[in-house]
Each structure stands twice: as structure tokens, then as C-alpha cells.
Short mmCIF file of C-alpha atoms in Angstrom, two decimals:
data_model
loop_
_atom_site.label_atom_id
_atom_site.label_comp_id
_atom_site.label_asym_id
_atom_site.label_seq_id
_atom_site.Cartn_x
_atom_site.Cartn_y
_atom_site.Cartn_z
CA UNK A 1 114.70 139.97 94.04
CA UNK A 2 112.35 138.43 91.10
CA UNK A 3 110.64 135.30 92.73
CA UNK A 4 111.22 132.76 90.43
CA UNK A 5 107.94 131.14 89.30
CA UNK A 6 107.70 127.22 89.89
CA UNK A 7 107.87 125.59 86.71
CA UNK A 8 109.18 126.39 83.30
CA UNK A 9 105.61 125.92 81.77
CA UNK A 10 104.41 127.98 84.73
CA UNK A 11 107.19 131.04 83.51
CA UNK A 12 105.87 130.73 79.94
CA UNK A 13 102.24 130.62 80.61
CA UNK A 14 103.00 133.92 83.00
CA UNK A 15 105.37 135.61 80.25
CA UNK A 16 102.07 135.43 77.96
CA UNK A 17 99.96 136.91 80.61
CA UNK A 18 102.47 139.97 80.97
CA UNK A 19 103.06 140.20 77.35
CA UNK A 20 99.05 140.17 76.66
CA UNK A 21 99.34 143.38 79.33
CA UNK A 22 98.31 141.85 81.95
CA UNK A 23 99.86 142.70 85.46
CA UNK A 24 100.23 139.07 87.39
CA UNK A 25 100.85 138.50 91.31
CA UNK A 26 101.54 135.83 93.52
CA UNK A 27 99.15 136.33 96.36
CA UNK A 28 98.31 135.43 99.82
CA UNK A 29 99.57 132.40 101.74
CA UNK A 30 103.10 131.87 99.45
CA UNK A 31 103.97 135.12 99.69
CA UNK A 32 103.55 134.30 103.61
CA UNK A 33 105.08 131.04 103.45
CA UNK A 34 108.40 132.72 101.06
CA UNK A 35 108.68 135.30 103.37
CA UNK A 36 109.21 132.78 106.45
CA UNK A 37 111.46 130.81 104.86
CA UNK A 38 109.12 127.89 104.23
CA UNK A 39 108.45 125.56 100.95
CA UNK A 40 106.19 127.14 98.59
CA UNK A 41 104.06 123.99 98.41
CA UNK A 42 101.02 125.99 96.23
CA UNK A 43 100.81 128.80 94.38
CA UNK A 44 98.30 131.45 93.71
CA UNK A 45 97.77 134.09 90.98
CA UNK A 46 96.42 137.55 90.95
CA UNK A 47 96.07 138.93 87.18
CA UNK A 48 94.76 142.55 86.41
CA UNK A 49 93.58 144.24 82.88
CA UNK A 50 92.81 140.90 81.68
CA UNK A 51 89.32 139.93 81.45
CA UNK A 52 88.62 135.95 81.93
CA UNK A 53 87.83 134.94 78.58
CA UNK A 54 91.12 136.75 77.49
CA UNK A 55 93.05 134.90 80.61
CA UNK A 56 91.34 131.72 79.58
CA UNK A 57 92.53 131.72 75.61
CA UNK A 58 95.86 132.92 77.12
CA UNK A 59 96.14 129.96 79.20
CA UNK A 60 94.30 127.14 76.81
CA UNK A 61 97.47 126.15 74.95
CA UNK A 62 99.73 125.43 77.60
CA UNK A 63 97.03 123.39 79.52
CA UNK A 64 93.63 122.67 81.06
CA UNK A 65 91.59 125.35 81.95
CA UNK A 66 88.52 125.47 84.33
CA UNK A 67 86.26 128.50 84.85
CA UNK A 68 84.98 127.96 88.85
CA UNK A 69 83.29 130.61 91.13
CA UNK A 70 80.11 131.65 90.58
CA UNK A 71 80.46 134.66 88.46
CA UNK A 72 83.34 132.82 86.75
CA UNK A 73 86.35 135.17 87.82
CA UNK A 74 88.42 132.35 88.96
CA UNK A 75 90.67 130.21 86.21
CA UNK A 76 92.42 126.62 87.86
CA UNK A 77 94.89 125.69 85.51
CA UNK A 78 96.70 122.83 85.10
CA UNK A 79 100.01 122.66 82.91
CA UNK A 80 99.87 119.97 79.87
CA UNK A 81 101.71 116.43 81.62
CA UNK A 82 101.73 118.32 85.45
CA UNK A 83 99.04 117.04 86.96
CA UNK A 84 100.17 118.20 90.26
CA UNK A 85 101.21 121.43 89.54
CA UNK A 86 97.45 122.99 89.33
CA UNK A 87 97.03 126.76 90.31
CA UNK A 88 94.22 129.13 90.58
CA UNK A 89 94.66 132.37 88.79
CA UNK A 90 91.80 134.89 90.21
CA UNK A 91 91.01 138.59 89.32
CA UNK A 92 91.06 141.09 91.94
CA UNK A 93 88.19 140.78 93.62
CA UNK A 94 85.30 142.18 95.80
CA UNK A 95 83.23 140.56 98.26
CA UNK A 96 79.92 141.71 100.05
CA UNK A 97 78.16 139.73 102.93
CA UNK A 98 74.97 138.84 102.69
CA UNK A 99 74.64 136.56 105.61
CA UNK A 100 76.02 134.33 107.99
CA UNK A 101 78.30 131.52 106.40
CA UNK A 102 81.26 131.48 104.03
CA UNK A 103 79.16 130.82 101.19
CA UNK A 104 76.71 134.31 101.98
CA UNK A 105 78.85 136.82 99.72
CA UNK A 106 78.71 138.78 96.53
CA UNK A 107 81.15 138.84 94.59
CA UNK A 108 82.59 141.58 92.15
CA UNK A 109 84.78 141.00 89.97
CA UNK A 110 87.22 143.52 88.46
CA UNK A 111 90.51 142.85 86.42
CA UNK A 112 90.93 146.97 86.84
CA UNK A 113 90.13 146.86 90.70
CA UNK A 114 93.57 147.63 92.64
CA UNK A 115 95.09 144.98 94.03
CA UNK A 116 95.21 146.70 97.84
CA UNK A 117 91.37 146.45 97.36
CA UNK A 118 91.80 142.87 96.51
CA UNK A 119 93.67 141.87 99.56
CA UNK A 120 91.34 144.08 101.66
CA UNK A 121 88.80 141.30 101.85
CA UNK A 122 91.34 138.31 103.04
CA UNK A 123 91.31 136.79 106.97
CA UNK A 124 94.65 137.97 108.26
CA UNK A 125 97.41 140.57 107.91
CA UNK A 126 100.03 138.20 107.34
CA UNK A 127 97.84 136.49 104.05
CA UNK A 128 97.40 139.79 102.93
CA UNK A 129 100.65 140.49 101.05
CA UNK A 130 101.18 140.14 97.25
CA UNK A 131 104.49 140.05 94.87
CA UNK A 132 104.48 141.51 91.53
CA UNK A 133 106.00 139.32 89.41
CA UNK A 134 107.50 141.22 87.01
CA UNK A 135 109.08 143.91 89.71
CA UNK A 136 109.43 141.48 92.36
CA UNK A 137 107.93 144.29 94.94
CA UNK A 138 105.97 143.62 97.92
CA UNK A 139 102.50 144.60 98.29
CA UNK A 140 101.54 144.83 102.03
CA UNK A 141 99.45 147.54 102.63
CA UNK A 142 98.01 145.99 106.20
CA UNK A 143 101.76 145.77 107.75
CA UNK A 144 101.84 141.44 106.87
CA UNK A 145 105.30 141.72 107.18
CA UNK A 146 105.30 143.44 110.83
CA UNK A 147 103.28 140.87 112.16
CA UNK A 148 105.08 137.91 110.70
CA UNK A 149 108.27 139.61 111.98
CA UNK A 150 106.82 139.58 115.43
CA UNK A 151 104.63 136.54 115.31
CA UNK A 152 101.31 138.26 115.47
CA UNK A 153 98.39 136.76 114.10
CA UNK A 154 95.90 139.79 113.38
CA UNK A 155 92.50 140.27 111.72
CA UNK A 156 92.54 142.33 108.17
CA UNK A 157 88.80 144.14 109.16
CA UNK A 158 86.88 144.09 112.19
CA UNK A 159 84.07 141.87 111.05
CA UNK A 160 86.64 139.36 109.55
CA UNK A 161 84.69 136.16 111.54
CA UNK A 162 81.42 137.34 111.39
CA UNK A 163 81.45 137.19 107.53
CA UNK A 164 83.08 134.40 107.31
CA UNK A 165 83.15 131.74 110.78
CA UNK A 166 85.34 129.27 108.79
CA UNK A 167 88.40 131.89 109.67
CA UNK A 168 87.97 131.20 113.05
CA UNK A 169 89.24 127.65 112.85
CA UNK A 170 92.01 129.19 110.44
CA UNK A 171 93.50 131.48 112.93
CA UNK A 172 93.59 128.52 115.07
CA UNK A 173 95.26 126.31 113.35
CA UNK A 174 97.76 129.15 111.73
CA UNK A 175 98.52 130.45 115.68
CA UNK A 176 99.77 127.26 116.49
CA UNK A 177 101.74 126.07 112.93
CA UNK A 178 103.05 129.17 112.85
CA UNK A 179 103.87 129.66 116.81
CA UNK A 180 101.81 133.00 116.46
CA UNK A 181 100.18 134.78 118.77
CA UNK A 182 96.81 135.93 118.47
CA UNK A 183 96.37 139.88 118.73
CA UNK A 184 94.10 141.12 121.01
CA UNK A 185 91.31 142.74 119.31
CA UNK A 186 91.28 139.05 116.73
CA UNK A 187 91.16 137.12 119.83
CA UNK A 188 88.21 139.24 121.93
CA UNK A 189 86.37 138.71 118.09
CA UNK A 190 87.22 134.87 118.29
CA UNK A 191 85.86 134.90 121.39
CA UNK A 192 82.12 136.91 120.63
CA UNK A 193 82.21 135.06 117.45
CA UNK A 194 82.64 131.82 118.16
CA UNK A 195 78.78 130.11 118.13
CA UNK A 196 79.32 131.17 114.39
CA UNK A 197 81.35 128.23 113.89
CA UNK A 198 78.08 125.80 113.45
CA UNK A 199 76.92 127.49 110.33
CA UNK A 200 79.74 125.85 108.59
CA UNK A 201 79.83 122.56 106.83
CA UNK A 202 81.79 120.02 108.47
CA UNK A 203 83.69 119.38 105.76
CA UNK A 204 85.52 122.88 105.69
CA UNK A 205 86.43 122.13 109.74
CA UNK A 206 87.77 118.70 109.26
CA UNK A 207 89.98 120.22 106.73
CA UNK A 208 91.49 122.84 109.24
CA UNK A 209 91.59 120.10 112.16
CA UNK A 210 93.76 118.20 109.51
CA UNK A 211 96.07 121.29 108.82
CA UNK A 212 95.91 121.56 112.86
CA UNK A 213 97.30 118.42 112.79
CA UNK A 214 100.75 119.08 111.28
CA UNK A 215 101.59 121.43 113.60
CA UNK A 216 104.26 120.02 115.69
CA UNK A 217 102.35 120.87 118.84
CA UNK A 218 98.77 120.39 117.92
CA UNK A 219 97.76 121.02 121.65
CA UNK A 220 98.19 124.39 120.86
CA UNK A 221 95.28 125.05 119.07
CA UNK A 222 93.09 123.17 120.99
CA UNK A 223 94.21 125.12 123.58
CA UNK A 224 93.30 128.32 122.00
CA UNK A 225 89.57 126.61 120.46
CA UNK A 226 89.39 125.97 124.34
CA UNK A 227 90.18 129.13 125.45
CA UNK A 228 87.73 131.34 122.86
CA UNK A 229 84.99 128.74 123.11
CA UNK A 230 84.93 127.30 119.99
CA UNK A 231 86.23 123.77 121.31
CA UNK A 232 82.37 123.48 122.79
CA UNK A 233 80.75 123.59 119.53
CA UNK A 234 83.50 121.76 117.62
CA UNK A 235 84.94 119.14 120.12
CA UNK A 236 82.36 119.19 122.93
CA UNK A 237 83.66 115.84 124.09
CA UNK A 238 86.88 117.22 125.16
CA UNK A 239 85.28 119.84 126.69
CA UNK A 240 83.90 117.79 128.94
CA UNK A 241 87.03 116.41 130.33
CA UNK A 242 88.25 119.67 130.78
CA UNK A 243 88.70 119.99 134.96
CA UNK A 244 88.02 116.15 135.27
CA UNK A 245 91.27 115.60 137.27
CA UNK A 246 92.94 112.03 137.52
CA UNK A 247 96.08 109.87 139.06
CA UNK A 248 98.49 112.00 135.79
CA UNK A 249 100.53 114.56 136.47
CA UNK A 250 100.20 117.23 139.69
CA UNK A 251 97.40 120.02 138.92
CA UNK A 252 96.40 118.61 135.00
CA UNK A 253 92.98 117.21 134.23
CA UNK A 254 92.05 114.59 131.62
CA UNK A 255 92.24 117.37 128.98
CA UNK A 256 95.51 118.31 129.70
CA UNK A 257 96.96 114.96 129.46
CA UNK A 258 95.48 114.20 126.44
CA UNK A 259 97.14 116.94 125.19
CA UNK A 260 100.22 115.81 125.65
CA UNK A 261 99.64 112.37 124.44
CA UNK A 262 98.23 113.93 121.62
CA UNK A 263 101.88 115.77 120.74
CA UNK A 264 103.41 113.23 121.63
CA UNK A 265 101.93 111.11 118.64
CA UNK A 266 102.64 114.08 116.80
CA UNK A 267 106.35 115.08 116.93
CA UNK A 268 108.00 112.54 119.71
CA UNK A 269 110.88 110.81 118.66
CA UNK A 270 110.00 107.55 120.30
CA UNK A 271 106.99 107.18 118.32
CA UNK A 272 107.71 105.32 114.86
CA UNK A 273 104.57 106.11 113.31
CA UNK A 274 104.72 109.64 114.50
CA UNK A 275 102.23 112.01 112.58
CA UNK A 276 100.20 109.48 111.35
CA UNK A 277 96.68 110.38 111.65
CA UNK A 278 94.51 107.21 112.66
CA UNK A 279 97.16 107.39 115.64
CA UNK A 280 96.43 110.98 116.33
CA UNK A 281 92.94 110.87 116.37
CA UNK A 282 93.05 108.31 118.81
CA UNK A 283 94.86 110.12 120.72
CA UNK A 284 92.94 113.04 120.82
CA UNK A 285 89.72 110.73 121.60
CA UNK A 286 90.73 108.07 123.50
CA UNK A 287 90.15 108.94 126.91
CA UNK A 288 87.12 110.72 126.10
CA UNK A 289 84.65 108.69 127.45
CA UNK A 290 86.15 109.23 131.23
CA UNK A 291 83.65 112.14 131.19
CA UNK A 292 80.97 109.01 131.57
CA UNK A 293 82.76 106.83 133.94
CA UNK A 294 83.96 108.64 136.31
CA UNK A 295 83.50 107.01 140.06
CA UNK A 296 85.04 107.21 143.09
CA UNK A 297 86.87 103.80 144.39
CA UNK A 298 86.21 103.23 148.10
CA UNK A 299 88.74 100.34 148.40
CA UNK A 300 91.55 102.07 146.65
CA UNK A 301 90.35 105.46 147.55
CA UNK A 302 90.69 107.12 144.11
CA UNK A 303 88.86 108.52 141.08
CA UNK A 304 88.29 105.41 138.33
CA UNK A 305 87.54 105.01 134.96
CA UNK A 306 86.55 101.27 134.52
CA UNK A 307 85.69 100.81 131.06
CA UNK A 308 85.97 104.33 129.74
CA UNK A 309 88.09 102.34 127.16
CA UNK A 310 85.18 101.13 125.54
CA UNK A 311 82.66 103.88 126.15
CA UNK A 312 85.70 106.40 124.59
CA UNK A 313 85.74 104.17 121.27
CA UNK A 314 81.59 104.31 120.95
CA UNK A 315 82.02 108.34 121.60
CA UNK A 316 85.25 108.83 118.97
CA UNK A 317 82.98 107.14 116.62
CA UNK A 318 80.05 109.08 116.68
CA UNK A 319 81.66 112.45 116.57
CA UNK A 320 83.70 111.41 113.67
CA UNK A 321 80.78 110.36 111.61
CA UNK A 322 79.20 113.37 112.55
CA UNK A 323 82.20 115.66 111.71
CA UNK A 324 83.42 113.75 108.39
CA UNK A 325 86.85 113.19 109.91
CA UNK A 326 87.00 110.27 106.84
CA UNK A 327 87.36 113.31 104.60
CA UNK A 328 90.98 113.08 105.59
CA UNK A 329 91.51 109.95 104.91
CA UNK A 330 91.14 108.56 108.51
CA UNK A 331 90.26 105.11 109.03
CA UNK A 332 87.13 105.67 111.52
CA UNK A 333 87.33 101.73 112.68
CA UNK A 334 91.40 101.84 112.72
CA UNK A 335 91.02 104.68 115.33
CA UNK A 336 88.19 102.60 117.02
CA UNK A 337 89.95 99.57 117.37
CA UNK A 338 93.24 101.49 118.83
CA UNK A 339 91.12 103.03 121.65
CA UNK A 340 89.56 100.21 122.60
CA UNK A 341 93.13 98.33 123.25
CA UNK A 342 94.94 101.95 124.35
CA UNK A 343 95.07 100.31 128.00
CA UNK A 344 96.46 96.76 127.26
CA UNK A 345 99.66 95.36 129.25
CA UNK A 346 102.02 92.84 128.83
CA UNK A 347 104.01 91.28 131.80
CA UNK A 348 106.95 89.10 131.96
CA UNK A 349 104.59 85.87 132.93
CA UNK A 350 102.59 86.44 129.94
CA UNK A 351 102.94 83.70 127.37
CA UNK A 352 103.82 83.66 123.70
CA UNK A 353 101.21 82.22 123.09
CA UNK A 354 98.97 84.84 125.22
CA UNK A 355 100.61 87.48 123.43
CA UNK A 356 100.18 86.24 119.81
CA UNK A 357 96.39 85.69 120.76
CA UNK A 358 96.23 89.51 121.55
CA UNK A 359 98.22 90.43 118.58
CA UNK A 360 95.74 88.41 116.37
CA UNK A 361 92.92 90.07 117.96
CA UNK A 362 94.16 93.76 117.61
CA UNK A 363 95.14 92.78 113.93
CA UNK A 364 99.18 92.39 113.51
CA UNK A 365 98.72 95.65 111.10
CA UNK A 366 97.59 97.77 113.89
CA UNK A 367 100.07 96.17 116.57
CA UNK A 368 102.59 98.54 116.02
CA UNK A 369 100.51 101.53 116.19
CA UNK A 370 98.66 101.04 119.20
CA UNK A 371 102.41 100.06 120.68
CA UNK A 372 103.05 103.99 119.15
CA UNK A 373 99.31 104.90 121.51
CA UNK A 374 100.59 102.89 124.75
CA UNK A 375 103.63 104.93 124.70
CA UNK A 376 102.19 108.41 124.02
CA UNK A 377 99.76 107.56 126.17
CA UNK A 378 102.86 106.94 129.05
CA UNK A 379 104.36 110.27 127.65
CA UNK A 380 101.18 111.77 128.91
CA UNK A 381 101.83 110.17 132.69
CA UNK A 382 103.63 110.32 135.28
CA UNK A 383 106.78 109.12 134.43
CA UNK A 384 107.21 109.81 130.94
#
């Protein structure tokens, strides 16, 4: 079957490119994403025997055309009056590694190169694929399909991370959107490749923690970031609650609750504001700071955290400034304020005018959200 390109201006401009000789292709994640049975949010092009210039005076009267990459082989194209319907259109495309980073290639360029050569360089199997347009055949010459079928998340080449560390935090967050698992030569690379991780801007990991985010159990990739060690050199705070164990849940640690307060802000049903990311980032950081205050109790006999509160809101601060988390649109002193407050209680001798003071203080915008916190934050306990 012909996949159906997404717009009408989107047909016509790809009816010129095939008319002009040109052999077009949807490539790499909405093949993927078509095959599952998932909304083709974005789509990207693959065009061969067309040089640039040709592709760009192809392209220039149905819209907006910008030449990026450095050795201009990549067109994004916007459609005249569809803003949001902006697509890259590459040539195939060869890439050398000259050092450590996702910005250390070469890059060759080649509208004859074939397109199994093109998809030869890309991070997994299932990403891989292509669709002719015109025929409406699959290209998959690393077995993409196999592995979707079987929910297999597997490198294309051996040295995948090492050439570029950035795919390391997109296997993670694809394993757990995608309920994959992670094959076992990828995961033994995850795991020698990991340090790799800090030669990459924060930007570009704050962007994959944010696609980690919409999974509907994030936990799972911070599981697996735990598990190959790149939670250390990306979340080191959570590390260190890893094994710190507490008054929770039977045989968890502080980690492993705050896992499953983090979910819960994610995908419970309970939770009105459920997905929303000030509320999910202070979930993820707000008991971090028990790492610091941990003491034992003599009178009561137990582990304590007096205060972590506060010392978990100065933490979440610092190591989203440091990691641009407001690249995602996160309000860093929302996300303070909600820690801070995570532990309040209300009784039934409390007075209305006790509780109006402490909605005034939290702000009556945020009242609702940390409400969403204290509840996840109960999910996360012993009697959920």
C-alpha cells in the first residue's frame, strides 16, 4: 500500500520531485512509528538523483526553503500558509567520525549514494527502515521490522555510541516509550560507553529526558540509565538515593519510591494534572536531598529525613540550571516551590483560616498541583 503523504501541498511538492526524476523516501522514525500503528506526528524525506540546488528550485514555489548542515545537503521546507507542517528533505548520506561527540563527523553527501548506505549510518535497527514513495516498498535491510515485531531495541553498527554518545540517552528513552527491550550486545555497549555521555551538550539530554517523559512509565528508563551507568553522570543525585532505604514499601529504597511517584504523576488517573511537567520534575527531585539528611532517630527508633524538604528544593535547583531543564519549558521556581511544600498536611482541626494562609503562601495557582505531588507522593507509600 502507497503511504499517503500528509498534506495536499506536501503530495504536489513530492509529485515535482518524482517528475524532476528524483526517487523520494520517507525515512527513519515514521516509517517506525506507521509501522506500529502510531500517529505520524513528523515526517522525513530521503531524495536521490537530485542535487540540492535542483531540490531547492523544485521546492521554492510551493514554500520556504532553508539550506542547513554544514555541507548544505539538508533542505527544511515549509509549505506556503503551514507553518507547522515543516519537513526536512536530506540526500543520502555518509558520515565519518572524527572524534568523540555528535558534532565530530564528516559528512558526504551523495544524491546517487544507495539508500541501504544511507540508513547504514542511523542509531537503531528499528529507525533504519525507509518507504519508497512512489512503490510504497519497504526498505529494511538491518531486519527493523523483526525487531519491532519482537520489541527489540538493537544497535545498527557496533560503534553506534561511541560515535555518537547522544544515542545512548535515545535508546533509553525509546526502550521504555516503546516497551522495548534492549538487545544484548546494545546494552553491554551502553554499558562500556556510558562516561561518553558528558561530551554532549546539555541541551541535546534535556531534550531526550523530555521525550523520556511521555512515556507512560518514565521509571523505566531511569531504570535502565541506572542500570548501564549513565544515571551517575546524568542524574547523580538520584544515584545517590539509590540503596538509601526508608519507612515506604518492604525491600525499596528512596530511588525506588520515587519512581513510582514519579509514574504516578505521569499516567495515574487520580492525578488531574497528570503529565504535566513542573509536576514531574518534582517528582523526580523531590526527595533528593534525603541523601543529605539522613539520621537515625533514637526516640522513635527509625531512619529520618528532617528537612530534606528544603535541602531537596536547593539540590533540584542546581541540577536544573546546570542541565537546562528550562529548555523544556519547565518552570525551575514552580518545581522549587512544589518540593518545598511536597510534605504539607491538613487535619480536621485545622482552620479555614489556617488553610487559606497556606494556600496564599504556596500561591492558589500551584495549590492544585502540589495537591497532584501529595498524592503521587502517597501512591509511592505504603498504602497507596
Amino acid at each position: 500500500m502507497i503511504k499517503k503523504p500528509p498534506s495536499n501541498k506536501l503530495s504536489r511538492v513530492i509529485a515535482a520531485l518524482q517528475d524532476a526524476g528524483g526517487e523520494v523516501y520517507e525515512v527513519g522514525g515514521p516509517v517506525r512509528d506507521e509501522l506500529m500503528g502510531r500517529t505520524v506526528k513528523d515526517h522525513d524525506y530521503l531524495v536521490r538523483h537530485l542535487a540540492v540546488k535542483q531540490i531547492q528550485k523544485l521546492l521554492e514555489p510551493f514554500g520556504t526553503v532553508t539550506l542547513i548542515g554544514r555541507s548544505f545537503g539538508v533542505v527544511k521546507f515549509t509549505p506556503h500558509g503551514e507553518k507547522s507542517a515543516t519537513v526536512d528533505i536530506a540526500l543520502p548520506r555518509k558520515e565519518l567520525s572524527t572524534g568523540e561527540g555528535h558534532r565530530d563527523f564528516e559528512v558526504d553527501f551523495d544524491p546517487e549514494l544507495a539508500v541501504e548506505d544511507d540508513l547504514g549510518r542511523r542509531d537503531f535497527t528499528i529507525n533504519a527502515m525507509a518507504r519508497e514513495l512512489k512503490s510504497g516498498k519497504i526498505i529494511d535491510p538491518f531486519d527493523g521490522q523483526k525487531d519491532l515485531k519482537n520489541k527489540v531495541l538493537r544497535q545498527v553498527f557496533p560503534d553506534a555510541f561511541k560515535e555518537d554518545p547522544l544515542r545512548l540517552m535515545r535508546a533509553v528513552q525509546f526502550a521504555a516509550r516503546l516497551n522495548l527491550s534492549i538487545e544484548e550486545k546494545t546494552w553491554e555497549a551502553m554499558r562500556e560507553h556510558a562516561p561518553l555521555i558528558e561530551t554532549v551538550s546539555k541541551e541535546r539530554i534535556a531534550e531526550e529526558l523530555g521525550k523520556l517523559m511521555t512515556a507512560e512509565k518514565p521509571s523505566l528508563g531511569l531504570e535502565l540509565m541506572r542500570g548501564c551507568g549513565l544515571l551517575t553522570h546524568v542524574i547523580p543525585e538520584l544515584e545517590a538515593i539509590t540503596g538509601i532505604g526508608q519507612d515506604k514499601q518492604p525491600g525499596e529504597d528512596v530511588f525506588d519510591h520515587t519512581m513510582r511517584v514519579l509514574d504516578a504523576t505521569r499516567s495515574d488517573s487520580a492525578i488531574k494534572h497528570a503529565g504535566n511537567l513542573d509536576l514531574m520534575f518534582a517528582a523526580l527531585l523531590h526527595d533528593v536531598g534525603k541523601s543529605k539528611t539522613k539520621r537515625y532517630h533514637e526516640p522513635s527508633e527509625r531512619v529520618v529525613f528532617f528537612g530534606h524538604q528544603i535541602v531537596s528544593k536547593r539540590m533540584a535547583r542546581r541540577w536544573m540550571e546546570r542541565n537546562r531543564i528550562s529548555t523544556l519549558g519547565v518552570n525551575l521556581d514552580t518545581v522549587g516551590k512544589l518540593i518545598e511544600h511536597h510534605m504539607f498536611e491538613t487535619k480536621a482541626y485545622f482552620t479555614d483560616k489556617a488553610i487559606r494562609r497556606f494556600i496564599a503562601k504556596v500561591s492558589p495557582e500551584l495549590i492544585f498541583l502540589l495537591m497532584d505531588l501529595r498524592l503521587a507522593d502517597n501512591r509511592g507509600g505504603k498504602h497507596p
